[in-house]
GROMACS .gro file of C-alpha atoms in nm:
model
  154
    1MET     CA    1  -6.179  -9.398  -3.752
    2ALA     CA    2  -6.316  -9.081  -3.892
    3PRO     CA    3  -6.079  -8.821  -4.035
    4MET     CA    4  -6.016  -8.521  -3.814
    5GLU     CA    5  -6.190  -8.211  -3.921
    6ALA     CA    6  -6.075  -7.860  -3.856
    7ASN     CA    7  -6.241  -7.698  -3.560
    8PRO     CA    8  -6.419  -7.389  -3.688
    9ALA     CA    9  -6.379  -7.223  -3.349
   10LYS     CA   10  -5.996  -7.218  -3.381
   11PRO     CA   11  -5.835  -7.022  -3.664
   12ALA     CA   12  -5.589  -7.216  -3.885
   13THR     CA   13  -5.222  -7.141  -3.795
   14ARG     CA   14  -4.893  -7.238  -3.951
   15GLN     CA   15  -4.705  -7.512  -3.777
   16GLN     CA   16  -4.471  -7.348  -3.527
   17THR     CA   17  -4.099  -7.419  -3.580
   18SER     CA   18  -3.898  -7.502  -3.277
   19LYS     CA   19  -3.747  -7.187  -3.126
   20ALA     CA   20  -3.409  -7.360  -3.095
   21THR     CA   21  -3.387  -7.425  -3.470
   22SER     CA   22  -3.531  -7.103  -3.610
   23PRO     CA   23  -3.288  -6.902  -3.826
   24HIS     CA   24  -3.339  -6.592  -3.611
   25HIS     CA   25  -3.252  -6.781  -3.293
   26ARG     CA   26  -2.941  -6.937  -3.453
   27ALA     CA   27  -2.822  -6.594  -3.567
   28ARG     CA   28  -2.859  -6.459  -3.213
   29LEU     CA   29  -2.663  -6.755  -3.073
   30ILE     CA   30  -2.383  -6.706  -3.325
   31GLY     CA   31  -2.372  -6.334  -3.246
   32ALA     CA   32  -2.349  -6.408  -2.874
   33GLY     CA   33  -2.072  -6.660  -2.938
   34LEU     CA   34  -1.873  -6.409  -3.141
   35LEU     CA   35  -1.909  -6.152  -2.863
   36ILE     CA   36  -1.774  -6.402  -2.612
   37LEU     CA   37  -1.477  -6.484  -2.838
   38ALA     CA   38  -1.404  -6.116  -2.893
   39GLY     CA   39  -1.401  -6.067  -2.518
   40LEU     CA   40  -1.155  -6.355  -2.473
   41ALA     CA   41  -0.914  -6.245  -2.748
   42PRO     CA   42  -0.712  -6.000  -2.533
   43SER     CA   43  -0.658  -6.266  -2.268
   44LEU     CA   44  -0.525  -6.510  -2.531
   45ALA     CA   45  -0.262  -6.266  -2.665
   46PRO     CA   46  -0.017  -6.319  -2.375
   47LEU     CA   47  -0.018  -6.693  -2.449
   48HIS     CA   48   0.099  -6.628  -2.804
   49SER     CA   49   0.377  -6.392  -2.703
   50ALA     CA   50   0.492  -6.633  -2.431
   51ARG     CA   51   0.523  -6.907  -2.692
   52ALA     CA   52   0.717  -6.677  -2.921
   53GLN     CA   53   0.955  -6.587  -2.639
   54ALA     CA   54   1.001  -6.954  -2.549
   55ARG     CA   55   1.134  -7.017  -2.900
   56GLY     CA   56   1.401  -6.758  -2.843
   57PRO     CA   57   1.482  -6.417  -2.977
   58GLN     CA   58   1.333  -6.279  -3.293
   59SER     CA   59   1.469  -6.377  -3.631
   60GLU     CA   60   1.797  -6.237  -3.753
   61GLU     CA   61   1.882  -6.131  -4.103
   62ILE     CA   62   2.199  -6.128  -4.309
   63THR     CA   63   2.235  -6.008  -4.666
   64ALA     CA   64   2.379  -6.182  -4.970
   65GLU     CA   65   2.539  -5.914  -5.184
   66GLY     CA   66   2.681  -5.942  -5.532
   67GLN     CA   67   2.722  -5.773  -5.863
   68GLY     CA   68   2.611  -5.989  -6.152
   69MET     CA   69   2.784  -5.993  -6.487
   70GLY     CA   70   2.711  -5.666  -6.662
   71ASP     CA   71   2.526  -5.518  -6.364
   72GLU     CA   72   2.636  -5.175  -6.259
   73GLU     CA   73   2.491  -5.178  -5.909
   74VAL     CA   74   2.527  -5.423  -5.623
   75GLN     CA   75   2.224  -5.646  -5.567
   76ARG     CA   76   2.119  -5.743  -5.214
   77ILE     CA   77   1.891  -6.023  -5.096
   78PRO     CA   78   1.809  -6.062  -4.726
   79VAL     CA   79   1.824  -6.412  -4.575
   80THR     CA   80   1.635  -6.459  -4.247
   81PHE     CA   81   1.726  -6.720  -3.986
   82TYR     CA   82   1.680  -6.813  -3.620
   83ARG     CA   83   1.998  -6.850  -3.420
   84ALA     CA   84   1.852  -7.155  -3.239
   85ASP     CA   85   1.817  -7.339  -3.572
   86LEU     CA   86   2.195  -7.320  -3.620
   87ALA     CA   87   2.260  -7.547  -3.320
   88THR     CA   88   2.214  -7.853  -3.543
   89ALA     CA   89   2.412  -7.951  -3.851
   90PRO     CA   90   2.097  -7.977  -4.070
   91GLY     CA   91   1.988  -7.629  -3.959
   92ALA     CA   92   2.331  -7.483  -4.043
   93ARG     CA   93   2.338  -7.664  -4.382
   94ASP     CA   94   1.991  -7.531  -4.461
   95LEU     CA   95   2.102  -7.174  -4.392
   96VAL     CA   96   2.412  -7.212  -4.611
   97ALA     CA   97   2.194  -7.351  -4.892
   98ARG     CA   98   1.956  -7.053  -4.863
   99ILE     CA   99   2.251  -6.813  -4.859
  100ASP     CA  100   2.387  -6.985  -5.170
  101ARG     CA  101   2.055  -6.953  -5.357
  102ALA     CA  102   2.047  -6.582  -5.270
  103ALA     CA  103   2.413  -6.544  -5.377
  104LEU     CA  104   2.345  -6.710  -5.712
  105THR     CA  105   2.050  -6.476  -5.768
  106VAL     CA  106   2.243  -6.156  -5.686
  107CYS     CA  107   2.522  -6.273  -5.915
  108GLY     CA  108   2.284  -6.300  -6.210
  109ASP     CA  109   2.148  -6.655  -6.203
  110SER     CA  110   1.803  -6.693  -6.353
  111THR     CA  111   1.598  -6.963  -6.518
  112ALA     CA  112   1.587  -6.737  -6.824
  113ILE     CA  113   1.957  -6.773  -6.903
  114GLY     CA  114   2.134  -7.057  -7.076
  115SER     CA  115   2.300  -7.346  -6.897
  116GLU     CA  116   2.650  -7.236  -7.002
  117LEU     CA  117   2.606  -6.896  -6.837
  118ARG     CA  118   2.449  -7.057  -6.529
  119ARG     CA  119   2.755  -7.282  -6.484
  120ALA     CA  120   2.981  -6.976  -6.516
  121ILE     CA  121   2.783  -6.800  -6.240
  122GLU     CA  122   2.805  -7.112  -6.019
  123ARG     CA  123   3.187  -7.104  -6.057
  124SER     CA  124   3.216  -6.725  -6.020
  125ASP     CA  125   3.403  -6.527  -5.759
  126CYS     CA  126   3.082  -6.328  -5.714
  127ARG     CA  127   2.897  -6.635  -5.583
  128ARG     CA  128   3.182  -6.754  -5.362
  129ASP     CA  129   3.244  -6.408  -5.216
  130ALA     CA  130   2.874  -6.343  -5.153
  131VAL     CA  131   2.834  -6.674  -4.969
  132MET     CA  132   3.150  -6.631  -4.764
  133ARG     CA  133   3.062  -6.270  -4.664
  134ALA     CA  134   2.717  -6.380  -4.546
  135VAL     CA  135   2.860  -6.681  -4.358
  136ARG     CA  136   3.112  -6.452  -4.190
  137ASP     CA  137   2.828  -6.215  -4.093
  138VAL     CA  138   2.635  -6.499  -3.929
  139ASN     CA  139   2.941  -6.571  -3.712
  140ASP     CA  140   2.854  -6.927  -3.609
  141LEU     CA  141   3.089  -7.228  -3.598
  142ASN     CA  142   2.828  -7.472  -3.729
  143VAL     CA  143   2.757  -7.246  -4.027
  144ASP     CA  144   3.133  -7.205  -4.090
  145TYR     CA  145   3.169  -7.584  -4.091
  146ALA     CA  146   2.865  -7.630  -4.319
  147ALA     CA  147   3.003  -7.370  -4.562
  148GLY     CA  148   3.339  -7.552  -4.562
  149GLN     CA  149   3.158  -7.870  -4.673
  150TYR     CA  150   2.960  -7.682  -4.936
  151ASP     CA  151   3.052  -7.696  -5.303
  152LEU     CA  152   3.223  -7.359  -5.343
  153GLU     CA  153   3.502  -7.375  -5.595
  154ASP     CA  154   3.815  -7.173  -5.518
   0.00000   0.00000   0.00000
């Protein structure tokens, strides 16, 4: 077989790339897809809010308040919770533990202080009072029970 020679009557052209794989065509397809998604976004918003309402009311917040040793002003740390989470014992225990961590912090606990001072803060009236005020503010029997089981020295 003889090698094919270029036909002098036809000018030499670059090999055409497939229109479906050209970068320009892909960019147009992506742009069209983004336009479609942007058009659908408002119709998807009611689905999100319906799911949020199915979970129940919005989150609630209580505050752990305390005055650490040597502090002149009262410190406050908000603790957020969902009322539905308190229906189970683990959910109530988790909230009491988060309240306790906030109470320790407002009473002066820090990783920068020595262990002797940390133990004093753990045994302080400030910690106990901050936890008990927050538990009372939640006003839930499961949380009251969980706080009663918690290690708060009298």
